[in-house]
Amino acid sequence: MITKQCSFCGKWIPVDQTCSCRAAVMKKRNRERHKDYDTHRRNREATGFYQSREWKCTREAVLNLDQGIDVYRYMTDGTIVPADTVHHIIPLRDDWSKRLDKNNLISVAGPTHGRIEDEYKRLGKHEMERRLTEMLRRYRKEIVE
């Protein structure tokens, strides 16, 4: 087994792993970052919505409707990846009335969600919204039905 030395504590670990001391530091940093985001940047109305029973039920229904598959990955490169996130194609801040609209909600994996956000910046918000809406419509028509 090939090992490397942790730059934080000096312990020898396999090259494909992160040292437990580093993982603990990163977990703490992430927790602090999320706390700061929730306190200073996140819309309070949106925070309450994401914690509501109404959202949790809708989210679960959408994941089931999409068969637990990352729709974006499946439709772009044919890869089947489990979905763990439901993305609002048109964001809450742009149209609150679509917050529970299943035609505005697409199942994706966490890393895909970040990729989609990058595409919004690269292609432009309206073009990416159009592409995602069409992709979701095709997926649900061709695959789910």
Coordinates of C-alpha atoms in Angstrom, one line a residue, residues 10-88:
G10 CA 2.4 13.7 10.6
K11 CA 0.5 10.4 10.7
W12 CA 1.0 8.0 7.8
I13 CA -2.1 7.3 5.8
P14 CA -3.0 5.6 2.4
V15 CA -2.7 8.1 -0.5
D16 CA -6.4 7.7 -1.4
Q17 CA -7.6 8.8 2.0
T18 CA -7.9 12.0 4.0
C19 CA -6.4 12.0 7.5
S20 CA -9.0 12.0 10.3
C21 CA -7.5 15.1 11.8
R22 CA -7.9 16.9 8.5
A23 CA -11.5 15.6 8.1
A24 CA -12.4 17.0 11.5
V25 CA -10.9 20.4 10.6
M26 CA -12.8 20.5 7.3
K27 CA -16.1 19.5 9.0
K28 CA -15.7 22.4 11.5
R29 CA -14.9 24.9 8.8
N30 CA -17.9 23.8 6.7
R31 CA -20.2 24.0 9.8
E32 CA -18.9 27.6 10.4
R33 CA -19.3 28.5 6.8
H34 CA -22.9 27.3 6.7
K35 CA -23.7 29.0 9.9
D36 CA -22.3 32.3 8.5
Y37 CA -24.3 31.8 5.3
D38 CA -27.5 31.1 7.1
T39 CA -27.0 34.1 9.5
H40 CA -25.9 36.7 7.0
R41 CA -26.9 35.8 3.5
R42 CA -29.7 33.3 3.2
N43 CA -33.2 34.6 2.7
R44 CA -35.1 33.9 6.0
E45 CA -38.3 33.1 4.2
A46 CA -36.5 30.5 2.0
T47 CA -34.8 29.0 5.1
G48 CA -38.2 28.5 6.7
F49 CA -39.6 27.0 3.5
Y50 CA -36.7 24.5 3.2
Q51 CA -37.4 23.3 6.8
S52 CA -41.2 23.0 6.2
R53 CA -43.1 19.7 6.0
E54 CA -44.6 21.0 2.8
W55 CA -41.2 21.2 1.1
K56 CA -40.0 17.9 2.6
C57 CA -43.0 16.1 1.2
T58 CA -42.7 17.7 -2.2
R59 CA -39.0 17.0 -2.3
E60 CA -39.6 13.3 -1.6
A61 CA -42.4 13.2 -4.2
V62 CA -40.1 14.7 -6.9
L63 CA -37.2 12.3 -6.0
N64 CA -39.7 9.4 -6.4
L65 CA -41.2 10.8 -9.6
D66 CA -37.7 11.0 -11.1
Q67 CA -37.0 7.4 -9.9
G68 CA -34.2 8.6 -7.6
I69 CA -32.0 9.4 -10.6
D70 CA -29.9 12.5 -11.4
V71 CA -32.0 13.7 -14.3
Y72 CA -29.3 16.1 -15.6
R73 CA -26.6 13.5 -15.7
Y74 CA -28.8 10.9 -17.3
M75 CA -30.1 13.3 -20.0
T76 CA -26.7 14.9 -20.8
D77 CA -24.3 11.9 -20.7
G78 CA -26.5 8.8 -20.1
T79 CA -24.9 8.1 -16.7
I80 CA -27.2 6.8 -13.9
V81 CA -26.3 8.5 -10.7
P82 CA -28.4 8.5 -7.5
A83 CA -30.1 11.9 -6.9
D84 CA -30.0 13.4 -3.4
T85 CA -31.0 17.0 -4.1
V86 CA -34.0 18.7 -5.7
H87 CA -33.1 21.8 -7.7
H88 CA -35.4 24.7 -8.4

